[in-house]
Coordinates of C-alpha atoms in Angstrom, one line a residue:
M1 CA -2.6 -19.8 0.8
Q2 CA -0.7 -17.9 -1.9
V3 CA -1.3 -20.9 -4.3
F4 CA -5.0 -20.2 -4.1
E5 CA -4.9 -16.4 -4.5
P6 CA -4.9 -16.6 -8.4
L7 CA -8.0 -18.8 -8.2
L8 CA -9.7 -16.5 -5.8
T9 CA -8.9 -13.5 -8.0
L10 CA -10.3 -15.3 -11.0
S11 CA -13.4 -16.3 -9.1
R12 CA -14.0 -12.6 -8.1
Y13 CA -13.4 -11.5 -11.7
R14 CA -15.9 -14.0 -13.0
T15 CA -18.5 -12.9 -10.4
K16 CA -18.1 -9.3 -11.5
L17 CA -18.5 -10.3 -15.2
T18 CA -21.6 -12.3 -14.3
D19 CA -23.1 -9.4 -12.4
V20 CA -22.7 -7.2 -15.5
G21 CA -23.4 -9.9 -18.0
R22 CA -26.7 -11.2 -16.8
P23 CA -28.7 -7.9 -17.1
V24 CA -27.1 -7.3 -20.5
L25 CA -28.1 -10.8 -21.6
R26 CA -31.7 -10.3 -20.4
V27 CA -31.9 -7.1 -22.3
I28 CA -30.6 -8.7 -25.5
I29 CA -33.0 -11.6 -25.2
S30 CA -36.0 -9.3 -24.5
L31 CA -35.0 -7.1 -27.5
I32 CA -34.8 -10.2 -29.8
V33 CA -38.2 -11.3 -28.7
L34 CA -39.7 -7.8 -29.1
I35 CA -38.2 -7.5 -32.6
G36 CA -39.5 -10.9 -33.6
L37 CA -43.0 -10.0 -32.5
W38 CA -42.7 -6.7 -34.3
Q39 CA -41.7 -8.4 -37.5
A40 CA -44.4 -11.0 -37.1
I41 CA -47.1 -8.3 -36.8
V42 CA -45.9 -6.4 -39.8
S43 CA -45.7 -9.6 -41.9
L44 CA -49.0 -11.1 -40.7
F45 CA -51.1 -8.0 -41.2
E46 CA -49.1 -6.7 -44.2
L47 CA -49.0 -3.2 -42.6
P48 CA -47.7 -0.4 -44.9
S49 CA -44.5 1.4 -43.8
F50 CA -46.3 4.7 -43.0
I51 CA -48.3 2.9 -40.3
L52 CA -45.7 0.5 -38.9
P53 CA -42.3 0.1 -40.6
S54 CA -40.5 -3.2 -40.4
P55 CA -37.5 -3.7 -38.1
D56 CA -35.1 -3.9 -40.9
A57 CA -36.3 -0.5 -42.3
V58 CA -35.8 1.1 -38.9
F59 CA -32.4 -0.4 -38.4
S60 CA -31.4 0.6 -41.9
R61 CA -32.4 4.2 -41.1
L62 CA -30.6 3.9 -37.8
I63 CA -27.4 3.1 -39.6
S64 CA -27.7 5.5 -42.5
R65 CA -28.6 8.4 -40.3
H66 CA -26.5 7.5 -37.3
D67 CA -24.6 10.8 -37.3
V68 CA -27.9 12.9 -37.1
L69 CA -29.5 10.5 -34.6
L70 CA -26.5 10.5 -32.3
S71 CA -26.1 14.2 -32.3
H72 CA -29.7 14.6 -31.3
A73 CA -29.4 11.8 -28.7
F74 CA -26.4 13.6 -27.2
V75 CA -28.6 16.7 -26.6
T76 CA -31.4 14.7 -25.1
G77 CA -28.9 12.8 -22.9
Q78 CA -27.5 16.1 -21.5
E79 CA -31.1 17.2 -20.7
I80 CA -31.8 13.9 -18.9
L81 CA -28.7 13.9 -16.8
L82 CA -28.9 17.6 -15.8
G83 CA -32.6 17.1 -15.1
L84 CA -31.8 14.1 -12.9
A85 CA -29.1 16.1 -11.0
L86 CA -31.5 19.0 -10.4
G87 CA -34.5 16.9 -9.5
L88 CA -32.6 14.7 -7.2
S89 CA -31.0 17.6 -5.4
V90 CA -34.2 19.6 -5.0
G91 CA -36.2 16.5 -4.0
F92 CA -33.7 15.5 -1.3
I93 CA -33.5 19.0 0.1
F94 CA -37.3 19.2 0.3
A95 CA -37.4 15.8 2.0
L96 CA -34.9 17.0 4.6
Q97 CA -36.8 20.2 5.2
M98 CA -40.0 18.2 5.8
L99 CA -38.1 15.9 8.2
L100 CA -36.3 18.5 10.2
F101 CA -39.1 21.1 10.3
R102 CA -42.3 19.2 10.8
P103 CA -44.7 22.1 10.4
L104 CA -43.4 22.7 6.9
K105 CA -44.7 19.3 5.8
V106 CA -48.3 20.5 6.2
W107 CA -47.5 23.5 3.8
M108 CA -45.2 21.7 1.4
L109 CA -47.3 18.6 0.8
P110 CA -50.0 20.5 -1.3
L111 CA -47.2 21.9 -3.4
L112 CA -45.8 18.4 -4.0
I113 CA -49.2 17.1 -5.0
A114 CA -49.9 20.1 -7.3
S115 CA -46.6 19.6 -9.1
Q116 CA -47.8 16.2 -10.2
A117 CA -51.5 17.0 -10.7
I118 CA -50.8 19.6 -13.4
P119 CA -50.2 17.9 -16.8
V120 CA -46.7 18.1 -18.1
F121 CA -47.8 19.6 -21.4
A122 CA -49.6 22.4 -19.5
I123 CA -46.4 23.4 -17.8
A124 CA -44.1 23.2 -20.8
P125 CA -45.3 26.3 -22.7
V126 CA -44.9 28.4 -19.6
L127 CA -41.4 27.1 -19.0
M128 CA -40.6 27.9 -22.7
L129 CA -41.8 31.4 -22.1
W130 CA -39.8 31.9 -18.9
L131 CA -36.6 30.0 -19.8
G132 CA -36.5 30.0 -23.6
Y133 CA -36.2 27.3 -26.1
G134 CA -32.8 26.2 -25.0
I135 CA -31.7 23.4 -22.8
C136 CA -32.8 25.0 -19.5
S137 CA -36.5 24.5 -20.0
K138 CA -36.0 20.8 -20.8
V139 CA -33.8 20.3 -17.8
V140 CA -36.4 21.9 -15.5
M141 CA -39.2 19.8 -17.2
A142 CA -37.3 16.6 -16.4
A143 CA -36.6 17.8 -12.9
I144 CA -40.3 18.6 -12.3
I145 CA -41.5 15.2 -13.5
I146 CA -39.1 13.3 -11.1
F147 CA -39.5 15.8 -8.2
F148 CA -42.5 14.1 -6.5
P149 CA -41.3 10.5 -6.5
V150 CA -37.8 11.4 -5.3
T151 CA -39.1 13.7 -2.5
T152 CA -41.6 11.1 -1.4
C153 CA -39.2 8.2 -1.4
C154 CA -36.5 10.2 0.4
F155 CA -38.9 11.5 3.1
D156 CA -40.5 8.1 3.7
G157 CA -37.1 6.5 4.0
L158 CA -35.7 9.2 6.4
N159 CA -38.9 9.2 8.4
A160 CA -39.2 5.4 8.7
T161 CA -36.0 4.9 10.7
P162 CA -36.5 2.3 13.4
K163 CA -37.3 4.1 16.7
G164 CA -34.9 1.8 18.6
Y165 CA -31.9 3.0 16.5
L166 CA -32.9 6.6 17.2
D167 CA -33.4 6.0 21.0
L168 CA -30.0 4.3 21.2
A169 CA -28.2 7.1 19.4
Q170 CA -29.9 9.7 21.5
T171 CA -28.9 7.8 24.7
M172 CA -25.3 7.9 23.5
G173 CA -25.6 11.7 23.2
A174 CA -25.9 12.0 19.4
S175 CA -26.9 15.4 18.0
K176 CA -29.6 16.0 15.4
W177 CA -26.9 16.2 12.7
Q178 CA -25.2 13.0 13.9
L179 CA -28.6 11.2 14.0
L180 CA -29.2 12.3 10.4
R181 CA -25.8 11.3 9.2
H182 CA -25.1 8.1 11.0
V183 CA -28.6 6.7 11.6
R184 CA -31.3 8.1 9.4
L185 CA -29.4 8.3 6.1
P186 CA -28.0 4.7 6.2
A187 CA -31.5 3.4 7.1
A188 CA -33.1 5.4 4.4
M189 CA -30.7 4.3 1.6
P190 CA -33.0 1.5 0.2
S191 CA -35.9 4.0 -0.2
I192 CA -33.6 6.7 -1.7
A193 CA -32.3 4.0 -4.1
S194 CA -35.8 3.2 -5.1
G195 CA -36.6 6.8 -5.8
L196 CA -33.4 7.1 -7.9
R197 CA -34.4 4.0 -10.0
I198 CA -37.8 5.5 -10.6
A199 CA -36.3 8.9 -11.5
V200 CA -33.9 7.6 -14.2
V201 CA -36.9 5.8 -15.9
I202 CA -39.3 8.8 -16.0
A203 CA -36.7 11.7 -16.5
P204 CA -36.6 11.0 -20.3
I205 CA -40.4 11.7 -20.5
G206 CA -39.9 15.2 -19.2
A207 CA -37.0 16.0 -21.5
V208 CA -38.8 14.7 -24.6
A209 CA -42.1 16.4 -23.6
G210 CA -40.2 19.7 -23.5
E211 CA -38.6 19.1 -26.9
W212 CA -42.1 18.4 -28.3
V213 CA -43.4 21.7 -27.2
G214 CA -40.5 23.7 -28.5
A215 CA -36.9 22.9 -29.5
S216 CA -34.4 22.9 -32.3
K217 CA -32.4 19.9 -31.2
G218 CA -33.0 16.6 -29.4
L219 CA -34.7 13.2 -30.1
G220 CA -38.1 14.6 -29.4
Y221 CA -37.6 17.4 -31.9
L222 CA -36.3 14.8 -34.4
M223 CA -39.4 12.6 -33.9
L224 CA -41.7 15.5 -34.6
Q225 CA -39.9 16.5 -37.7
A226 CA -39.8 12.9 -39.0
N227 CA -43.5 12.5 -38.3
A228 CA -44.4 15.7 -40.2
R229 CA -42.4 14.5 -43.2
M230 CA -43.9 11.0 -43.0
M231 CA -40.5 9.5 -42.3
I232 CA -41.9 7.0 -39.9
D233 CA -38.9 4.7 -40.0
E234 CA -36.7 7.6 -38.8
M235 CA -39.2 8.4 -36.0
F236 CA -39.1 4.8 -34.8
A237 CA -35.3 4.9 -35.0
A238 CA -35.2 7.9 -32.7
L239 CA -37.7 6.2 -30.4
F240 CA -35.6 3.1 -30.3
L241 CA -32.5 5.1 -29.5
L242 CA -34.4 6.9 -26.7
S243 CA -35.6 3.6 -25.2
L244 CA -32.1 2.2 -25.4
M245 CA -30.8 5.2 -23.5
A246 CA -33.4 4.8 -20.8
V247 CA -32.7 1.1 -20.4
A248 CA -28.9 1.6 -20.3
L249 CA -29.3 4.4 -17.8
Y250 CA -31.5 2.3 -15.5
F251 CA -29.2 -0.7 -15.5
I252 CA -26.1 1.4 -15.0
T253 CA -27.8 3.1 -12.1
D254 CA -29.0 -0.2 -10.6
F255 CA -25.5 -1.7 -11.0
L256 CA -23.8 1.3 -9.2
L257 CA -26.4 1.3 -6.4
K258 CA -25.9 -2.4 -5.7
K259 CA -22.2 -1.8 -5.5
L260 CA -22.4 1.4 -3.4
I261 CA -25.4 0.4 -1.3
P262 CA -25.5 -3.5 -1.2
W263 CA -28.5 -3.5 1.1
S264 CA -30.6 -1.6 -1.3

């Protein structure tokens, strides 16, 4: 058996590399196809650079201005991660409240719907007035935009626990806390994971929307400045970097969820 242990270790290592490599390869192939279509459109219609810059112009700007772009990307990345932490925490707490105190659901549901019915750009100026032009208003904006899907997914998952599991646990004398910890939460993990996947994709929208309304740093701010100065290639470079951040965040989250929650 010891003779085969190195082979088994190598097989597991290759499996881990394959798990990581396949999504990365798919992203690279999709990116190459997208850039090819982009270049074809620019060449075919002979579009001027102030309407649609060519990929090589955007990547040249990405390299020449990498220090500025990365410094602004760092700020936006902080806003996204902090917004995710706040939105996920508040969303999960609200879902628990609606589950444990059923009458609250009737009162809290209109608040959840209203939080998504109001346009983001209508909330942003008010948040700027209350929280200032710093990072706080962008974090809250990102949290607001992910609040509804996270709360809904968490509540649906916790509420959809098979009744047989609950009856069996109650028969064995489980308390309400034990039911939540050992039965409801494990059963709700696929729904919670789905809410998290949705959240990491749309959180950048809230952060950038806040930067568009009022900011002095961040990729959204840089895009506005570049657009005002007709530096369209720099605006596309910032947009490309933001998209890359969102894709990387999604695949990292998906990879971690599959490792931590294999049944999700």
